[in-house]
XYZ file of C-alpha atoms in Angstrom:
241
model
C 4.095 -14.843 29.569
C 6.312 -12.156 31.078
C 9.083 -12.948 28.568
C 6.585 -12.764 25.709
C 5.331 -9.366 26.898
C 8.922 -8.082 27.045
C 9.597 -9.331 23.524
C 6.437 -7.683 22.233
C 7.568 -4.335 23.621
C 10.986 -4.816 22.042
C 9.548 -5.734 18.648
C 7.338 -2.647 18.673
C 10.512 -0.581 18.906
C 12.268 -2.465 16.113
C 9.350 -1.978 13.701
C 9.034 -5.712 13.032
C 5.308 -5.895 13.807
C 4.158 -3.563 10.991
C 6.350 -5.276 8.375
C 4.383 -8.509 8.013
C 1.038 -6.767 8.529
C 1.854 -4.367 5.675
C 2.881 -7.365 3.570
C -0.531 -8.899 4.258
C -2.337 -5.722 3.156
C -0.158 -5.353 0.043
C -0.783 -8.974 -0.900
C -4.539 -8.491 -0.518
C -4.459 -5.313 -2.609
C -2.408 -7.045 -5.294
C -4.930 -9.903 -5.478
C -7.816 -7.459 -6.013
C -6.032 -5.364 -8.634
C -4.577 -8.317 -10.526
C -7.888 -10.164 -10.727
C -9.806 -7.054 -11.779
C -7.347 -6.321 -14.593
C -6.994 -9.915 -15.798
C -10.384 -11.383 -14.921
C -11.381 -12.524 -18.406
C -7.918 -13.888 -19.206
C -7.704 -15.792 -15.933
C -11.185 -17.291 -16.143
C -10.514 -18.483 -19.709
C -7.537 -20.570 -18.582
C -8.038 -24.369 -18.845
C -8.218 -24.673 -15.046
C -10.973 -25.034 -12.490
C -12.116 -21.615 -11.147
C -10.720 -22.325 -7.666
C -7.356 -23.357 -9.138
C -7.304 -20.102 -11.091
C -8.164 -18.042 -8.011
C -5.540 -19.619 -5.789
C -2.611 -20.669 -7.968
C -2.607 -17.778 -10.440
C -2.742 -15.052 -7.806
C -0.511 -16.666 -5.203
C 2.821 -16.188 -7.021
C 3.287 -12.489 -6.278
C 1.655 -12.846 -2.846
C 4.229 -15.542 -2.031
C 7.111 -13.286 -3.119
C 5.808 -10.481 -0.892
C 5.502 -12.913 2.018
C 8.983 -14.296 1.443
C 10.673 -10.914 1.447
C 8.557 -9.841 4.402
C 9.784 -12.892 6.327
C 13.407 -12.247 5.363
C 13.277 -8.572 6.382
C 11.362 -9.206 9.620
C 13.675 -12.047 10.663
C 16.752 -9.890 10.004
C 15.300 -7.045 12.074
C 14.144 -9.189 14.989
C 17.661 -9.766 16.346
C 19.216 -6.466 15.273
C 18.402 -4.746 18.574
C 19.909 -7.608 20.587
C 23.367 -7.069 19.080
C 23.484 -3.332 19.776
C 25.703 -2.566 22.743
C 26.401 -6.304 23.143
C 22.959 -6.641 24.760
C 22.576 -10.312 23.846
C 25.849 -11.178 25.615
C 24.749 -9.423 28.809
C 21.491 -11.379 28.871
C 23.353 -14.524 29.897
C 24.117 -12.779 33.194
C 20.469 -11.834 33.810
C 17.726 -14.012 35.345
C 16.174 -14.737 31.969
C 16.320 -17.526 29.410
C 18.060 -16.730 26.125
C 16.434 -19.785 24.452
C 13.124 -18.487 25.851
C 13.780 -15.141 24.181
C 14.506 -16.960 20.924
C 11.256 -18.937 21.191
C 9.253 -15.781 21.901
C 10.665 -14.095 18.796
C 9.759 -17.175 16.763
C 6.201 -17.189 18.139
C 5.702 -13.478 17.502
C 6.813 -13.730 13.868
C 4.727 -16.869 13.395
C 1.581 -15.093 14.611
C 2.359 -12.062 12.425
C 2.848 -14.294 9.378
C -0.429 -16.045 10.157
C -2.159 -12.655 10.338
C -0.689 -11.654 6.958
C -1.846 -14.931 5.368
C -5.316 -14.450 6.890
C -5.603 -10.925 5.455
C -4.562 -12.121 2.008
C -6.963 -15.048 2.020
C -9.843 -12.874 3.160
C -9.219 -10.880 -0.013
C -9.193 -14.095 -2.067
C -12.452 -15.155 -0.396
C -14.054 -11.834 -1.327
C -12.910 -12.232 -4.925
C -14.105 -15.830 -5.039
C -17.574 -15.110 -3.699
C -18.182 -12.099 -5.969
C -16.184 -12.684 -9.160
C -16.008 -16.442 -9.807
C -18.821 -18.103 -11.772
C -21.795 -18.795 -9.515
C -21.526 -21.993 -7.519
C -17.800 -22.537 -8.168
C -16.345 -20.968 -5.018
C -15.328 -23.562 -2.416
C -14.535 -22.236 1.063
C -12.974 -25.534 2.154
C -10.514 -25.445 -0.741
C -9.556 -21.870 0.153
C -8.982 -22.758 3.819
C -6.862 -25.800 2.911
C -4.750 -23.768 0.494
C -4.306 -20.982 3.069
C -3.075 -23.535 5.623
C -0.837 -25.091 2.950
C 0.765 -21.760 2.035
C 1.311 -20.939 5.718
C 2.921 -24.309 6.520
C 5.237 -24.151 3.491
C 6.377 -20.656 4.558
C 7.382 -21.805 8.048
C 10.733 -23.436 7.031
C 11.897 -20.080 5.624
C 10.764 -18.272 8.782
C 12.516 -20.689 11.149
C 15.641 -20.779 8.948
C 15.916 -16.987 8.733
C 15.462 -16.495 12.496
C 18.228 -19.046 13.060
C 20.553 -17.109 10.731
C 19.588 -13.767 12.245
C 20.404 -15.028 15.747
C 23.897 -16.116 14.690
C 25.146 -13.128 12.659
C 25.675 -9.746 14.254
C 25.851 -8.051 10.848
C 22.256 -7.905 9.575
C 23.427 -7.855 5.960
C 24.688 -11.440 6.175
C 21.295 -13.129 6.788
C 19.676 -10.625 4.428
C 22.097 -11.615 1.669
C 21.524 -15.304 2.372
C 17.788 -14.695 2.205
C 18.047 -13.031 -1.207
C 20.309 -15.829 -2.448
C 17.809 -18.361 -1.098
C 14.988 -16.687 -3.001
C 16.931 -16.603 -6.280
C 18.113 -20.199 -5.989
C 14.622 -21.289 -4.935
C 13.126 -19.661 -8.035
C 15.606 -21.548 -10.210
C 14.979 -24.920 -8.540
C 11.286 -24.828 -7.611
C 10.091 -26.728 -10.686
C 12.678 -29.475 -10.337
C 11.402 -32.983 -9.628
C 14.549 -33.948 -7.678
C 13.341 -34.930 -4.220
C 16.645 -33.941 -2.578
C 15.972 -30.285 -3.381
C 13.079 -30.333 -0.926
C 15.626 -29.745 1.844
C 15.907 -26.178 0.461
C 13.455 -24.131 2.608
C 12.874 -21.542 -0.114
C 11.976 -24.267 -2.612
C 9.354 -25.523 -0.161
C 7.762 -22.091 0.113
C 7.616 -21.835 -3.681
C 5.860 -25.188 -4.152
C 2.267 -23.861 -3.904
C 3.147 -21.048 -6.329
C 4.473 -23.301 -9.112
C 1.693 -25.905 -8.835
C -1.251 -25.820 -11.233
C -3.624 -27.259 -8.646
C -4.820 -25.793 -5.353
C -4.779 -29.230 -3.712
C -2.067 -29.448 -1.010
C 0.783 -31.927 -1.480
C 1.031 -34.110 1.641
C 4.739 -34.788 1.058
C 5.507 -31.078 0.871
C 3.526 -30.482 4.077
C 5.384 -33.228 5.921
C 8.829 -32.020 4.806
C 7.912 -28.420 5.700
C 6.873 -29.406 9.209
C 10.042 -31.472 9.722
C 12.287 -28.642 8.487
C 10.514 -26.100 10.680
C 11.003 -28.265 13.770
C 14.659 -28.949 12.904
C 15.525 -25.286 12.335
C 13.664 -24.221 15.475
C 15.340 -26.950 17.525
C 18.769 -25.982 16.172
C 18.159 -22.325 17.030
C 17.066 -23.118 20.586
C 20.048 -25.450 21.108
C 22.506 -22.829 19.824
C 20.937 -20.121 21.974
C 21.501 -22.308 25.022
C 24.907 -23.860 24.302
C 26.737 -21.515 21.905
C 27.217 -18.246 23.722
C 27.904 -15.084 21.747
C 31.554 -14.085 21.712
């Protein structure tokens, strides 16, 4: 708990904490504005009202979340490289893998908060704007969990990159390239492409149904664990030169 408190103080100084919270608020505002402007068009689509609410509004929310994750992950290790601080930590009575895990947990909680804010907005829209009797809270909760789980591979992947490159522009560039390549490949049916973390995050956005895909969930969880495990192993065994 002491290590987590230290990391929280550090992240307040880096400005990481407001990034994902602002993303959550922007995503919620976008959902309100988009639905208000396109309400009739959206409700006339040949989809169930809940599918319209969740799949048709999630695309831009997902893009905001993705870039929020990329920026936050790049910032989270930037302070550690200043003045060779991360190298000196190996000489202190603290765990560098523990520091890595704390950063991962902090960003995970912040992402969860952003997703919660956005889905509260979707719940408000659903209860007030969808045809009476068509809003399903259970479907909303399942889709919120689905979108959060599919975002975790990108989060764990970007923290891993951020911890390995002193120049923040390297992971940032990889993140942008991941987004662009993910956009190009998201609709592909080739199962091998599911190893691409950005493709996984895009899956809920390109689907026409709000029902979670169990295969996508399983692959997302496996990738998240693998990237997190790789980051912890590198933090312990591959010292910074």
